[in-house]
mmCIF file of N, CA and C in Angstrom:
data_model
loop_
_atom_site.group_PDB
_atom_site.id
_atom_site.type_symbol
_atom_site.label_atom_id
_atom_site.label_comp_id
_atom_site.label_asym_id
_atom_site.label_seq_id
_atom_site.Cartn_x
_atom_site.Cartn_y
_atom_site.Cartn_z
ATOM 1 N N MET A 1 16.988 56.247 58.579
ATOM 2 C CA MET A 1 16.406 56.789 59.731
ATOM 3 C C MET A 1 15.199 57.114 60.345
ATOM 4 N N GLU A 2 15.604 57.028 62.109
ATOM 5 C CA GLU A 2 13.804 56.854 62.926
ATOM 6 C C GLU A 2 13.596 58.484 62.630
ATOM 7 N N PRO A 3 12.498 58.998 63.080
ATOM 8 C CA PRO A 3 11.759 60.189 63.074
ATOM 9 C C PRO A 3 12.651 61.044 63.970
ATOM 10 N N ASP A 4 12.608 60.090 65.264
ATOM 11 C CA ASP A 4 12.908 60.927 66.460
ATOM 12 C C ASP A 4 14.110 60.992 66.878
ATOM 13 N N GLN A 5 15.004 60.242 65.450
ATOM 14 C CA GLN A 5 16.609 60.615 65.392
ATOM 15 C C GLN A 5 16.558 61.542 64.611
ATOM 16 N N ALA A 6 15.541 61.684 63.648
ATOM 17 C CA ALA A 6 16.025 63.252 62.599
ATOM 18 C C ALA A 6 15.782 64.058 63.959
ATOM 19 N N GLY A 7 14.879 64.274 64.073
ATOM 20 C CA GLY A 7 14.243 65.724 64.994
ATOM 21 C C GLY A 7 15.310 66.310 66.039
ATOM 22 N N ARG A 8 15.993 65.688 66.476
ATOM 23 C CA ARG A 8 17.096 65.241 67.122
ATOM 24 C C ARG A 8 18.765 65.797 66.799
ATOM 25 N N ILE A 9 18.697 65.198 65.185
ATOM 26 C CA ILE A 9 19.248 66.238 64.264
ATOM 27 C C ILE A 9 19.544 66.918 64.356
ATOM 28 N N ILE A 10 17.599 67.151 63.744
ATOM 29 C CA ILE A 10 17.680 68.822 63.497
ATOM 30 C C ILE A 10 17.764 70.032 64.556
ATOM 31 N N TYR A 11 17.573 69.426 65.978
ATOM 32 C CA TYR A 11 17.416 70.206 66.813
ATOM 33 C C TYR A 11 19.214 70.358 66.817
ATOM 34 N N PHE A 12 19.848 69.634 67.302
ATOM 35 C CA PHE A 12 20.818 69.757 67.839
ATOM 36 C C PHE A 12 22.338 70.845 66.520
ATOM 37 N N SER A 13 21.566 70.464 65.503
ATOM 38 C CA SER A 13 21.926 71.356 64.440
ATOM 39 C C SER A 13 21.671 73.076 64.857
ATOM 40 N N LYS A 14 20.318 73.092 65.588
ATOM 41 C CA LYS A 14 19.418 74.583 65.698
ATOM 42 C C LYS A 14 21.002 75.399 66.765
ATOM 43 N N LEU A 15 21.103 74.309 67.520
ATOM 44 C CA LEU A 15 21.634 74.751 68.377
ATOM 45 C C LEU A 15 23.073 75.014 68.238
ATOM 46 N N LEU A 16 23.897 74.305 67.470
ATOM 47 C CA LEU A 16 25.096 74.010 66.911
ATOM 48 C C LEU A 16 25.607 75.492 66.196
ATOM 49 N N THR A 17 24.022 76.168 65.642
ATOM 50 C CA THR A 17 23.542 77.268 64.665
ATOM 51 C C THR A 17 24.130 78.371 65.725
ATOM 52 N N ALA A 18 23.550 78.144 66.659
ATOM 53 C CA ALA A 18 22.579 78.905 67.153
ATOM 54 C C ALA A 18 24.708 79.500 68.606
ATOM 55 N N VAL A 19 25.511 78.791 68.505
ATOM 56 C CA VAL A 19 26.727 78.933 69.222
ATOM 57 C C VAL A 19 27.686 79.639 68.257
ATOM 58 N N ALA A 20 27.016 78.782 66.589
ATOM 59 C CA ALA A 20 28.468 79.215 65.663
ATOM 60 C C ALA A 20 27.940 81.410 65.098
ATOM 61 N N LYS A 21 26.351 81.568 65.313
ATOM 62 C CA LYS A 21 26.062 82.728 64.733
ATOM 63 C C LYS A 21 26.511 83.855 66.002
ATOM 64 N N GLU A 22 27.067 82.577 67.403
ATOM 65 C CA GLU A 22 26.870 84.601 68.144
ATOM 66 C C GLU A 22 28.308 83.967 68.533
ATOM 67 N N GLN A 23 28.697 83.165 68.633
ATOM 68 C CA GLN A 23 30.209 83.340 67.786
ATOM 69 C C GLN A 23 31.206 82.699 70.251
ATOM 70 N N VAL A 24 30.337 83.805 70.858
ATOM 71 C CA VAL A 24 30.196 83.065 71.956
ATOM 72 C C VAL A 24 28.842 83.101 72.778
ATOM 73 N N LEU A 25 28.361 82.174 72.740
ATOM 74 C CA LEU A 25 26.880 81.826 73.307
ATOM 75 C C LEU A 25 26.577 82.530 74.926
ATOM 76 N N ARG A 26 26.415 83.075 75.746
ATOM 77 C CA ARG A 26 26.258 83.496 76.653
ATOM 78 C C ARG A 26 24.345 83.270 76.786
ATOM 79 N N GLN A 27 24.617 82.628 78.454
ATOM 80 C CA GLN A 27 22.522 82.541 78.869
ATOM 81 C C GLN A 27 21.779 82.334 77.742
ATOM 82 N N PRO A 28 22.875 80.261 77.234
ATOM 83 C CA PRO A 28 21.660 79.307 76.244
ATOM 84 C C PRO A 28 20.250 79.265 76.580
ATOM 85 N N LEU A 29 19.487 79.618 77.613
ATOM 86 C CA LEU A 29 18.817 78.775 78.314
ATOM 87 C C LEU A 29 17.702 80.047 78.746
ATOM 88 N N SER A 30 18.144 80.868 78.217
ATOM 89 C CA SER A 30 17.077 82.741 77.896
ATOM 90 C C SER A 30 15.809 82.230 76.858
ATOM 91 N N LYS A 31 15.055 83.234 77.026
ATOM 92 C CA LYS A 31 14.288 82.851 76.550
ATOM 93 C C LYS A 31 14.342 83.840 74.970
ATOM 94 N N GLY A 32 14.853 85.134 75.022
ATOM 95 C CA GLY A 32 15.926 84.891 74.271
ATOM 96 C C GLY A 32 16.353 84.700 72.572
ATOM 97 N N ILE A 33 17.567 83.491 73.205
ATOM 98 C CA ILE A 33 17.838 83.056 72.360
ATOM 99 C C ILE A 33 16.878 81.748 71.757
ATOM 100 N N ALA A 34 16.369 81.749 72.886
ATOM 101 C CA ALA A 34 15.375 80.295 72.426
ATOM 102 C C ALA A 34 14.630 80.777 71.346
ATOM 103 N N ASP A 35 13.627 82.417 71.650
ATOM 104 C CA ASP A 35 13.118 82.390 70.185
ATOM 105 C C ASP A 35 13.914 82.899 69.314
ATOM 106 N N ARG A 36 14.784 83.184 69.243
ATOM 107 C CA ARG A 36 15.755 83.885 68.167
ATOM 108 C C ARG A 36 16.051 82.731 66.959
ATOM 109 N N TYR A 37 16.349 81.807 68.096
ATOM 110 C CA TYR A 37 16.933 80.318 67.445
ATOM 111 C C TYR A 37 15.985 78.874 67.311
ATOM 112 N N GLY A 38 14.705 79.700 67.823
ATOM 113 C CA GLY A 38 13.967 78.372 67.737
ATOM 114 C C GLY A 38 13.893 77.029 68.709
ATOM 115 N N LEU A 39 15.018 77.468 69.479
ATOM 116 C CA LEU A 39 15.581 75.833 70.352
ATOM 117 C C LEU A 39 14.684 75.728 71.484
ATOM 118 N N GLY A 40 13.502 76.375 71.151
ATOM 119 C CA GLY A 40 12.314 75.255 72.600
ATOM 120 C C GLY A 40 12.501 75.964 74.152
ATOM 121 N N PRO A 41 12.070 74.734 75.153
ATOM 122 C CA PRO A 41 12.289 75.136 76.492
ATOM 123 C C PRO A 41 13.354 74.671 76.895
ATOM 124 N N PRO A 42 13.981 75.550 78.361
ATOM 125 C CA PRO A 42 15.306 75.386 78.834
ATOM 126 C C PRO A 42 16.058 74.093 78.806
ATOM 127 N N GLY A 43 14.598 72.750 79.259
ATOM 128 C CA GLY A 43 15.215 71.635 79.778
ATOM 129 C C GLY A 43 15.853 70.660 78.176
ATOM 130 N N SER A 44 15.074 71.245 76.749
ATOM 131 C CA SER A 44 15.793 70.783 75.851
ATOM 132 C C SER A 44 16.990 70.878 75.308
ATOM 133 N N VAL A 45 16.701 72.592 75.325
ATOM 134 C CA VAL A 45 18.418 73.166 75.885
ATOM 135 C C VAL A 45 19.492 72.792 76.576
ATOM 136 N N SER A 46 19.325 72.922 77.763
ATOM 137 C CA SER A 46 20.002 71.836 78.493
ATOM 138 C C SER A 46 20.772 70.836 78.515
ATOM 139 N N ARG A 47 19.879 69.688 77.695
ATOM 140 C CA ARG A 47 19.880 68.147 77.633
ATOM 141 C C ARG A 47 20.882 68.557 76.324
ATOM 142 N N ALA A 48 20.673 69.435 75.516
ATOM 143 C CA ALA A 48 21.381 69.030 73.822
ATOM 144 C C ALA A 48 22.571 70.363 74.287
ATOM 145 N N LEU A 49 22.484 70.649 74.966
ATOM 146 C CA LEU A 49 23.800 71.365 75.230
ATOM 147 C C LEU A 49 24.929 70.150 75.469
ATOM 148 N N ASP A 50 24.424 69.542 76.726
ATOM 149 C CA ASP A 50 25.578 68.173 77.041
ATOM 150 C C ASP A 50 26.027 67.560 75.791
ATOM 151 N N THR A 51 24.427 67.266 74.766
ATOM 152 C CA THR A 51 24.990 66.311 74.118
ATOM 153 C C THR A 51 26.280 66.497 73.520
ATOM 154 N N LEU A 52 26.384 68.195 72.681
ATOM 155 C CA LEU A 52 27.132 68.446 71.982
ATOM 156 C C LEU A 52 28.260 68.960 72.912
ATOM 157 N N LEU A 53 28.577 69.387 73.999
ATOM 158 C CA LEU A 53 29.846 69.372 74.773
ATOM 159 C C LEU A 53 30.613 68.470 74.619
ATOM 160 N N ASN A 54 29.420 66.473 75.287
ATOM 161 C CA ASN A 54 30.133 64.859 74.832
ATOM 162 C C ASN A 54 30.579 64.504 73.836
ATOM 163 N N GLU A 55 30.047 65.032 72.954
ATOM 164 C CA GLU A 55 30.686 65.080 71.994
ATOM 165 C C GLU A 55 31.863 65.453 71.221
ATOM 166 N N GLU A 56 31.505 66.994 72.370
ATOM 167 C CA GLU A 56 33.131 67.994 71.436
ATOM 168 C C GLU A 56 33.367 68.791 70.699
ATOM 169 N N MET A 57 31.489 68.778 70.139
ATOM 170 C CA MET A 57 31.629 69.914 68.735
ATOM 171 C C MET A 57 31.231 71.643 69.733
ATOM 172 N N ILE A 58 31.995 71.382 71.106
ATOM 173 C CA ILE A 58 31.359 72.888 71.602
ATOM 174 C C ILE A 58 32.229 72.720 72.878
ATOM 175 N N TYR A 59 32.577 73.327 73.197
ATOM 176 C CA TYR A 59 33.166 73.471 74.547
ATOM 177 C C TYR A 59 32.494 74.549 75.738
ATOM 178 N N SER A 60 32.667 74.856 76.953
ATOM 179 C CA SER A 60 32.621 75.758 77.453
ATOM 180 C C SER A 60 33.941 76.260 78.305
ATOM 181 N N ARG A 61 33.339 77.623 77.915
ATOM 182 C CA ARG A 61 34.641 78.199 79.695
ATOM 183 C C ARG A 61 33.449 79.552 80.593
ATOM 184 N N PHE A 62 34.568 80.298 81.241
ATOM 185 C CA PHE A 62 33.772 81.466 82.414
ATOM 186 C C PHE A 62 34.874 82.095 82.021
ATOM 187 N N ASP A 63 33.533 83.149 81.759
ATOM 188 C CA ASP A 63 34.202 84.713 81.622
ATOM 189 C C ASP A 63 33.725 84.949 83.319
ATOM 190 N N ARG A 64 34.648 86.688 83.370
ATOM 191 C CA ARG A 64 35.360 86.772 83.989
ATOM 192 C C ARG A 64 34.273 87.581 85.150
ATOM 193 N N GLN A 65 32.993 87.087 84.843
ATOM 194 C CA GLN A 65 32.890 87.661 86.050
ATOM 195 C C GLN A 65 32.010 85.602 86.389
ATOM 196 N N GLY A 66 32.269 85.014 85.758
ATOM 197 C CA GLY A 66 32.025 83.717 86.014
ATOM 198 C C GLY A 66 31.394 82.920 86.011
ATOM 199 N N GLN A 67 30.144 83.379 84.770
ATOM 200 C CA GLN A 67 29.390 83.391 84.068
ATOM 201 C C GLN A 67 29.790 81.815 82.627
ATOM 202 N N VAL A 68 29.016 80.721 82.549
ATOM 203 C CA VAL A 68 29.989 80.145 81.440
ATOM 204 C C VAL A 68 29.535 81.033 79.549
ATOM 205 N N GLU A 69 29.807 80.685 78.796
ATOM 206 C CA GLU A 69 29.613 80.283 78.050
ATOM 207 C C GLU A 69 29.729 79.619 77.167
ATOM 208 N N TYR A 70 29.329 79.241 75.620
ATOM 209 C CA TYR A 70 29.524 78.171 75.002
ATOM 210 C C TYR A 70 30.438 78.826 72.848
ATOM 211 N N LEU A 71 31.153 78.607 73.123
ATOM 212 C CA LEU A 71 31.580 78.268 71.920
ATOM 213 C C LEU A 71 32.120 76.300 70.783
ATOM 214 N N VAL A 72 32.004 77.446 69.858
ATOM 215 C CA VAL A 72 32.005 75.838 68.544
ATOM 216 C C VAL A 72 33.872 75.780 68.762
ATOM 217 N N TYR A 73 33.950 74.301 69.247
ATOM 218 C CA TYR A 73 35.584 73.748 68.984
ATOM 219 C C TYR A 73 35.940 74.085 68.086
ATOM 220 N N ASP A 74 36.118 74.280 66.583
ATOM 221 C CA ASP A 74 35.842 75.059 65.439
ATOM 222 C C ASP A 74 35.837 75.754 64.754
ATOM 223 N N VAL A 75 37.140 76.586 64.672
ATOM 224 C CA VAL A 75 36.542 77.903 64.163
ATOM 225 C C VAL A 75 36.274 78.131 62.919
ATOM 226 N N TYR A 76 37.050 77.344 61.846
ATOM 227 C CA TYR A 76 36.474 76.967 60.656
ATOM 228 C C TYR A 76 34.800 76.329 60.188
ATOM 229 N N LEU A 77 34.725 75.544 61.482
ATOM 230 C CA LEU A 77 33.129 74.851 61.082
ATOM 231 C C LEU A 77 32.575 76.479 61.596
ATOM 232 N N SER A 78 32.920 77.032 63.220
ATOM 233 C CA SER A 78 32.162 78.043 63.338
ATOM 234 C C SER A 78 31.308 79.044 62.370
ATOM 235 N N ARG A 79 32.654 79.201 61.533
ATOM 236 C CA ARG A 79 32.145 80.901 60.702
ATOM 237 C C ARG A 79 31.781 79.393 58.967
ATOM 238 N N TRP A 80 31.738 78.915 58.512
ATOM 239 C CA TRP A 80 31.447 77.832 57.476
ATOM 240 C C TRP A 80 29.732 77.469 58.027
ATOM 241 N N ILE A 81 29.133 77.587 59.340
ATOM 242 C CA ILE A 81 28.070 77.418 59.904
ATOM 243 C C ILE A 81 27.339 78.780 59.538
ATOM 244 N N ASP A 82 28.065 79.946 60.473
ATOM 245 C CA ASP A 82 27.585 81.655 60.305
ATOM 246 C C ASP A 82 27.406 81.534 59.022
ATOM 247 N N TYR A 83 28.733 81.469 58.074
ATOM 248 C CA TYR A 83 28.389 81.794 56.658
ATOM 249 C C TYR A 83 26.933 81.343 55.598
ATOM 250 N N LYS A 84 26.796 79.764 56.134
ATOM 251 C CA LYS A 84 26.116 79.125 54.970
ATOM 252 C C LYS A 84 24.498 79.208 55.527
ATOM 253 N N ASN A 85 23.860 80.603 57.019
ATOM 254 C CA ASN A 85 23.871 80.268 57.499
ATOM 255 C C ASN A 85 22.945 82.465 57.896
ATOM 256 N N SER A 86 23.593 82.529 56.671
ATOM 257 C CA SER A 86 23.614 84.283 56.583
ATOM 258 C C SER A 86 22.303 84.896 56.208
#
């Protein structure tokens, strides 16, 4: 595995962990979320969200106010990630 690929996998893992721990991730580009989960700049988070959406690891929906929120597709995976990172 190339170092760059390993770094991306770790980054995607951090973002997937953030979605799982939040259960419903709102405002993923905010500084608070980035700081809490070590996600880095908003552009990187946005690209990683797109990748996780395309790979169907997470999905997005709109809340009642029209804001986008993100959830892990598989509830059991989400619970396992949350448990392993508690």
